[in-house]
C-alpha positions as a Markdown table, in Angstrom:
| # | Residue | x | y | z |
|---|---|---|---|---|
| 1 | Val | 83.6 | 44.7 | 153.2 |
| 2 | Ala | 81.5 | 42.9 | 150.5 |
| 3 | Thr | 82.8 | 39.5 | 152.2 |
| 4 | Ala | 81.6 | 41.0 | 155.6 |
| 5 | Leu | 78.6 | 41.5 | 154.0 |
| 6 | Phe | 77.9 | 38.2 | 152.6 |
| 7 | Ala | 77.9 | 40.2 | 149.2 |
| 8 | Ala | 81.4 | 38.9 | 147.4 |
| 9 | Asn | 79.4 | 37.7 | 144.8 |
| 10 | Phe | 77.7 | 41.2 | 143.7 |
| 11 | Tyr | 81.3 | 42.7 | 144.2 |
| 12 | Phe | 83.7 | 39.9 | 142.1 |
| 13 | Trp | 80.0 | 39.9 | 139.6 |
| 14 | Arg | 81.0 | 44.0 | 139.1 |
| 15 | Ser | 84.6 | 44.0 | 139.1 |
| 16 | Ile | 86.0 | 40.8 | 138.1 |
| 17 | Asp | 86.2 | 37.9 | 135.5 |
| 18 | Tyr | 85.9 | 34.7 | 137.6 |
| 19 | Phe | 88.0 | 32.9 | 135.1 |
| 20 | Ser | 90.2 | 35.9 | 133.7 |
| 21 | Pro | 93.9 | 35.2 | 134.6 |
| 22 | Ser | 93.6 | 39.0 | 137.3 |
| 23 | Ala | 90.9 | 36.9 | 138.6 |
| 24 | Glu | 93.8 | 34.5 | 140.2 |
| 25 | Glu | 95.8 | 36.9 | 142.2 |
| 26 | Asn | 93.0 | 37.8 | 144.3 |
| 27 | Pro | 92.9 | 36.0 | 147.3 |
| 28 | Leu | 89.4 | 36.3 | 148.7 |
| 29 | Leu | 88.2 | 35.3 | 145.2 |
| 30 | His | 86.5 | 32.4 | 146.3 |
| 31 | Met | 84.3 | 34.5 | 149.0 |
| 32 | Trp | 81.8 | 34.4 | 146.1 |
| 33 | Ser | 80.7 | 31.1 | 146.8 |
| 34 | Leu | 79.9 | 31.7 | 150.3 |
| 35 | Ala | 78.0 | 34.5 | 149.6 |
| 36 | Val | 75.7 | 32.6 | 147.9 |
| 37 | Glu | 74.8 | 30.1 | 150.4 |
| 38 | Glu | 74.7 | 32.5 | 153.5 |
| 39 | Gln | 71.9 | 34.7 | 151.0 |
| 40 | Phe | 70.3 | 30.9 | 150.5 |
| 41 | Tyr | 70.4 | 30.3 | 153.8 |
| 42 | Ile | 68.7 | 33.4 | 154.6 |
| 43 | Val | 66.5 | 33.4 | 151.9 |
| 44 | Phe | 65.1 | 30.1 | 152.1 |
| 45 | Pro | 63.6 | 30.3 | 155.3 |
| 46 | Ile | 61.3 | 32.5 | 154.6 |
| 47 | Phe | 60.3 | 31.0 | 151.0 |
| 48 | Leu | 60.2 | 27.1 | 153.0 |
| 49 | Ala | 57.7 | 28.7 | 155.8 |
| 50 | Leu | 56.0 | 30.4 | 152.6 |
| 51 | Ala | 55.7 | 27.2 | 150.7 |
| 52 | Trp | 54.5 | 25.0 | 153.7 |
| 53 | Arg | 52.1 | 27.4 | 154.8 |
| 54 | Tyr | 50.4 | 28.0 | 151.4 |
| 55 | Gly | 50.8 | 24.5 | 149.6 |
| 56 | Arg | 51.7 | 22.3 | 152.2 |
| 57 | Arg | 51.2 | 19.1 | 150.7 |
| 58 | Ser | 52.9 | 20.9 | 147.0 |
| 59 | Ile | 56.4 | 21.5 | 149.0 |
| 60 | Gly | 58.1 | 19.3 | 147.2 |
| 61 | Ala | 56.9 | 20.3 | 143.8 |
| 62 | Val | 56.9 | 23.8 | 144.3 |
| 63 | Met | 60.8 | 22.9 | 145.3 |
| 64 | Ala | 61.8 | 21.3 | 142.0 |
| 65 | Leu | 59.8 | 24.2 | 139.5 |
| 66 | Thr | 62.0 | 26.8 | 141.5 |
| 67 | Ala | 65.5 | 24.4 | 141.4 |
| 68 | Ile | 64.0 | 24.1 | 137.3 |
| 69 | Ala | 64.2 | 27.6 | 136.8 |
| 70 | Ser | 66.8 | 28.4 | 138.3 |
| 71 | Leu | 69.0 | 25.9 | 136.1 |
| 72 | Gly | 66.9 | 27.1 | 133.0 |
| 73 | Leu | 68.2 | 31.0 | 134.0 |
| 74 | Ala | 71.6 | 29.6 | 134.3 |
| 75 | His | 71.8 | 28.1 | 130.8 |
| 76 | Tyr | 69.9 | 30.5 | 129.5 |
| 77 | Tyr | 72.5 | 33.8 | 130.8 |
| 78 | Ala | 76.0 | 31.4 | 130.8 |
| 79 | Pro | 76.4 | 32.2 | 127.1 |
| 80 | Ile | 75.2 | 35.9 | 126.9 |
| 81 | His | 76.4 | 37.1 | 130.5 |
| 82 | Ala | 79.0 | 34.7 | 131.6 |
| 83 | Glu | 79.5 | 37.0 | 135.1 |
| 84 | Ala | 75.6 | 37.5 | 136.0 |
| 85 | Ala | 75.2 | 33.7 | 135.5 |
| 86 | Phe | 78.2 | 33.0 | 137.4 |
| 87 | Tyr | 78.0 | 34.4 | 140.4 |
| 88 | Phe | 74.5 | 35.8 | 140.9 |
| 89 | Pro | 72.0 | 33.4 | 143.7 |
| 90 | Val | 69.4 | 33.1 | 141.4 |
| 91 | Thr | 71.2 | 31.2 | 138.7 |
| 92 | Arg | 73.0 | 29.5 | 141.9 |
| 93 | Ala | 69.7 | 28.3 | 143.8 |
| 94 | Trp | 68.9 | 25.3 | 141.9 |
| 95 | Glu | 72.3 | 23.9 | 143.3 |
| 96 | Leu | 71.7 | 24.3 | 146.5 |
| 97 | Leu | 67.8 | 23.0 | 146.1 |
| 98 | Ala | 69.1 | 20.0 | 144.9 |
| 99 | Gly | 70.5 | 19.3 | 148.0 |
| 100 | Ala | 68.1 | 20.4 | 150.5 |
| 101 | Met | 65.5 | 18.1 | 147.7 |
| 102 | Ile | 67.5 | 15.5 | 149.0 |
| 103 | Ala | 67.2 | 15.9 | 152.6 |
| 104 | Met | 63.3 | 16.1 | 152.5 |
| 105 | Thr | 63.6 | 12.7 | 151.2 |
| 106 | Leu | 65.6 | 11.0 | 153.7 |
| 107 | Arg | 62.9 | 13.1 | 156.0 |
| 108 | Gly | 61.7 | 10.3 | 158.8 |
| 109 | Gly | 63.9 | 7.4 | 157.0 |
| 110 | Glu | 66.8 | 5.1 | 156.3 |
| 111 | Pro | 68.5 | 5.9 | 153.1 |
| 112 | Ala | 67.8 | 3.1 | 149.8 |
| 113 | Lys | 69.4 | -0.6 | 150.1 |
| 114 | Gly | 70.3 | -2.9 | 147.4 |
| 115 | Ala | 71.0 | -3.4 | 143.7 |
| 116 | Leu | 70.0 | -0.2 | 142.6 |
| 117 | Ala | 70.6 | 2.0 | 145.6 |
| 118 | Thr | 73.9 | 0.6 | 144.9 |
| 119 | Ala | 73.9 | 1.3 | 140.9 |
| 120 | Met | 72.7 | 4.5 | 142.0 |
| 121 | Ser | 75.6 | 5.6 | 143.7 |
| 122 | Leu | 78.0 | 4.6 | 141.2 |
| 123 | Leu | 76.5 | 6.3 | 138.7 |
| 124 | Gly | 77.1 | 9.5 | 140.8 |
| 125 | Leu | 80.8 | 8.2 | 142.0 |
| 126 | Ala | 81.4 | 8.5 | 137.6 |
| 127 | Leu | 79.8 | 11.6 | 137.6 |
| 128 | Val | 81.4 | 13.4 | 139.9 |
| 129 | Leu | 84.9 | 11.5 | 138.6 |
| 130 | Val | 83.8 | 12.7 | 134.7 |
| 131 | Ser | 82.7 | 16.0 | 135.8 |
| 132 | Ile | 86.2 | 16.4 | 136.8 |
| 133 | Val | 88.3 | 16.0 | 133.3 |
| 134 | Ile | 85.2 | 17.6 | 131.1 |
| 135 | Val | 83.9 | 20.6 | 133.1 |
| 136 | Asp | 86.6 | 23.3 | 132.4 |
| 137 | Glu | 86.4 | 27.0 | 132.0 |
| 138 | Ser | 85.5 | 26.4 | 128.2 |
| 139 | Leu | 82.0 | 25.7 | 128.7 |
| 140 | Pro | 79.4 | 27.9 | 130.1 |
| 141 | Tyr | 79.0 | 27.4 | 133.6 |
| 142 | Pro | 76.6 | 27.0 | 135.2 |
| 143 | Ser | 74.1 | 25.3 | 132.7 |
| 144 | Leu | 73.0 | 21.8 | 132.4 |
| 145 | Trp | 77.0 | 20.9 | 132.0 |
| 146 | Thr | 76.7 | 21.8 | 136.1 |
| 147 | Val | 74.5 | 19.4 | 136.0 |
| 148 | Pro | 76.3 | 15.9 | 135.9 |
| 149 | Pro | 78.6 | 17.2 | 138.9 |
| 150 | Val | 75.8 | 18.5 | 141.1 |
| 151 | Leu | 73.5 | 15.2 | 140.0 |
| 152 | Gly | 76.5 | 13.2 | 140.8 |
| 153 | Thr | 77.4 | 14.4 | 144.7 |
| 154 | Ala | 73.2 | 14.5 | 145.2 |
| 155 | Leu | 72.9 | 10.6 | 144.4 |
| 156 | Leu | 75.9 | 10.0 | 146.4 |
| 157 | Ile | 74.6 | 11.7 | 149.4 |
| 158 | Arg | 71.2 | 9.7 | 149.0 |
| 159 | Tyr | 72.5 | 6.3 | 147.7 |
| 160 | Ala | 76.0 | 5.8 | 149.1 |
| 161 | Arg | 76.0 | 3.5 | 152.1 |
| 162 | Pro | 79.2 | 2.0 | 153.8 |
| 163 | Asp | 78.1 | -1.4 | 152.9 |
| 164 | Asp | 78.2 | -0.5 | 149.0 |
| 165 | Pro | 81.5 | 0.1 | 146.4 |
| 166 | Ala | 81.1 | 3.8 | 146.3 |
| 167 | Gly | 80.3 | 4.6 | 150.2 |
| 168 | Trp | 83.4 | 1.6 | 151.0 |
| 169 | Leu | 85.4 | 4.4 | 149.1 |
| 170 | Leu | 84.6 | 7.4 | 150.7 |
| 171 | Ala | 84.8 | 5.9 | 154.1 |
| 172 | Leu | 88.7 | 4.8 | 153.8 |
| 173 | Ala | 90.1 | 6.9 | 156.4 |
| 174 | Pro | 92.4 | 9.3 | 154.2 |
| 175 | Met | 88.9 | 10.0 | 153.0 |
| 176 | Val | 87.0 | 10.7 | 155.6 |
| 177 | Phe | 90.3 | 13.0 | 156.4 |
| 178 | Ile | 90.1 | 15.0 | 153.4 |
| 179 | Gly | 86.6 | 15.3 | 153.5 |
| 180 | Gln | 86.4 | 17.1 | 157.3 |
| 181 | Leu | 89.0 | 19.2 | 156.5 |
| 182 | Ser | 87.4 | 20.3 | 153.1 |
| 183 | Tyr | 85.8 | 23.4 | 154.6 |
| 184 | Ser | 89.3 | 24.8 | 155.6 |
| 185 | Ile | 91.2 | 23.2 | 152.6 |
| 186 | Tyr | 88.8 | 25.3 | 150.5 |
| 187 | Leu | 89.4 | 28.7 | 152.8 |
| 188 | Trp | 93.5 | 28.3 | 152.7 |
| 189 | His | 93.7 | 27.0 | 148.9 |
| 190 | Gln | 92.8 | 30.4 | 147.2 |
| 191 | Pro | 95.2 | 33.1 | 149.6 |
| 192 | Leu | 98.1 | 30.3 | 148.9 |
| 193 | Phe | 98.2 | 29.6 | 145.0 |
| 194 | Ala | 96.9 | 33.8 | 145.0 |
| 195 | Phe | 99.7 | 34.8 | 146.8 |
| 196 | Ala | 101.9 | 32.1 | 144.7 |
| 197 | Arg | 101.2 | 33.7 | 141.3 |
| 198 | Ile | 101.2 | 37.6 | 142.8 |
| 199 | Ser | 105.3 | 36.8 | 143.9 |
| 200 | Ser | 106.3 | 35.5 | 140.5 |
| 201 | Phe | 107.1 | 37.0 | 137.2 |
| 202 | Glu | 106.0 | 33.6 | 135.8 |
| 203 | Pro | 103.2 | 31.4 | 136.3 |
| 204 | Pro | 104.2 | 29.1 | 139.3 |
| 205 | Ser | 105.1 | 25.9 | 138.3 |
| 206 | Leu | 103.5 | 22.2 | 138.6 |
| 207 | Thr | 105.6 | 21.7 | 141.5 |
| 208 | Thr | 104.8 | 24.6 | 142.9 |
| 209 | Phe | 101.3 | 23.8 | 143.5 |
| 210 | Leu | 101.6 | 20.8 | 144.6 |
| 211 | Leu | 104.0 | 22.0 | 147.3 |
| 212 | Leu | 101.0 | 24.3 | 147.7 |
| 213 | Ser | 98.1 | 21.8 | 147.9 |
| 214 | Ala | 100.2 | 19.6 | 150.3 |
| 215 | Leu | 100.6 | 22.5 | 152.9 |
| 216 | Thr | 96.7 | 23.6 | 153.1 |
| 217 | Val | 96.1 | 20.2 | 154.8 |
| 218 | Pro | 98.1 | 21.2 | 158.2 |
| 219 | Leu | 96.8 | 24.3 | 157.4 |
| 220 | Ser | 93.4 | 23.3 | 157.0 |
| 221 | Trp | 94.3 | 21.0 | 160.2 |
| 222 | Leu | 94.9 | 24.0 | 162.4 |
| 223 | Ser | 91.7 | 25.5 | 161.5 |
| 224 | Trp | 89.8 | 22.6 | 162.0 |
| 225 | Arg | 91.1 | 21.9 | 165.4 |
| 226 | Phe | 91.6 | 25.3 | 167.0 |
| 227 | Val | 88.6 | 27.3 | 165.3 |
| 228 | Glu | 86.1 | 25.4 | 163.8 |
| 229 | Gln | 85.7 | 22.6 | 166.3 |
| 230 | Pro | 86.0 | 25.3 | 168.9 |
| 231 | Phe | 83.2 | 27.1 | 168.0 |
| 232 | Arg | 81.4 | 24.1 | 167.2 |
| 233 | Lys | 81.8 | 22.6 | 171.1 |
| 234 | Gly | 82.6 | 25.4 | 173.4 |
| 235 | Tyr | 80.8 | 28.6 | 172.8 |
| 236 | Ser | 77.0 | 29.2 | 172.6 |
| 237 | Arg | 75.0 | 30.6 | 170.5 |
| 238 | Gly | 74.7 | 34.1 | 171.8 |
| 239 | Thr | 78.6 | 33.8 | 172.2 |
| 240 | Ile | 78.8 | 32.7 | 168.3 |
| 241 | Phe | 76.6 | 35.5 | 167.3 |
| 242 | Ser | 78.4 | 38.4 | 170.1 |
| 243 | Leu | 82.5 | 37.3 | 168.4 |
| 244 | Ser | 80.8 | 37.4 | 164.8 |
| 245 | Gly | 79.3 | 40.7 | 164.8 |
| 246 | Val | 82.5 | 42.2 | 166.5 |
| 247 | Ala | 84.8 | 40.4 | 163.7 |
| 248 | Ile | 82.3 | 41.8 | 161.0 |
| 249 | Gly | 82.5 | 44.8 | 162.9 |
| 250 | Ala | 86.2 | 45.3 | 162.7 |
| 251 | Met | 86.2 | 43.7 | 158.9 |
| 252 | Ile | 83.9 | 46.5 | 157.7 |
| 253 | Val | 85.8 | 49.0 | 159.5 |
| 254 | Val | 89.2 | 48.0 | 158.2 |
| 255 | Gly | 88.4 | 47.6 | 154.8 |
| 256 | Ala | 86.0 | 50.8 | 154.6 |
| 257 | Gly | 89.6 | 52.3 | 155.7 |
| 258 | Ile | 91.8 | 50.9 | 153.5 |
| 259 | Gly | 89.4 | 51.3 | 150.3 |
| 260 | Thr | 89.3 | 55.8 | 151.4 |
| 261 | Ser | 92.9 | 55.5 | 151.9 |
| 262 | Glu | 93.5 | 54.4 | 148.5 |
| 263 | Arg | 90.8 | 56.1 | 146.8 |
| 264 | Ala | 92.8 | 59.4 | 148.3 |
| 265 | Ala | 96.5 | 58.5 | 147.5 |
| 266 | Tyr | 95.4 | 57.9 | 144.4 |
| 267 | Ala | 94.0 | 60.8 | 144.0 |
| 268 | Ile | 97.2 | 62.7 | 145.6 |
| 269 | Ser | 98.7 | 61.0 | 143.2 |
| 270 | Arg | 96.7 | 62.4 | 139.8 |
| 271 | Leu | 96.8 | 65.7 | 141.8 |
| 272 | Thr | 100.8 | 66.0 | 141.9 |
| 273 | Glu | 101.0 | 64.6 | 138.2 |
| 274 | Glu | 99.2 | 67.5 | 137.2 |
């Protein structure tokens, strides 16, 4: 129900610690990030319209100050209210605003060229790779530790070109293929990993995780080919909204029914015990 209502982040904030062992057994845990994105997509156009109306010339500065304030809140609250800092859209907005500000710098022009652009793209790639190694659950997150991967990604988007080393690497066919499937891979990986953990008394082995990771690729290709592509190209906007409305309504009804039946079964079992 929370996922269907774009509120999974608030649900998990109230019910689960993202880095606890029990979190890893929840097959829908990764829906929190999609909820944050959806909330941003709803609020940001309103924010942008107001900023555009009352301060068109300073809109870039307003976005930058808002991003800095969001990052400041994230860094402040991560050590003392880790779950709230992790799940709240206010402490995550700066990451999405980084992308919005990059889009503004690209408006009406070509990506930067030359030695400086190449250096920035290589720096971005280095920041992303280093972040994979150094950022883990032992660090407060999101916080200033989140800046390197976000900044690295922003630099790659802004400066990487096919004729520089970082852009060439990311333009290789295998990289493009994985990037094309990345959204579906994200959707598939957590359910596979969660059910592997649930089905075993012992933590799954590295071999199991590698096999499951490999399995996400063909599953993701099927999702990309038969779900993503048809919806991108084969349906009108009205049809997509109608189908989405029906699917969301069905998930809410089914989810609420399951939740109600579970609570009823629990109450009956308690009464039987008494």
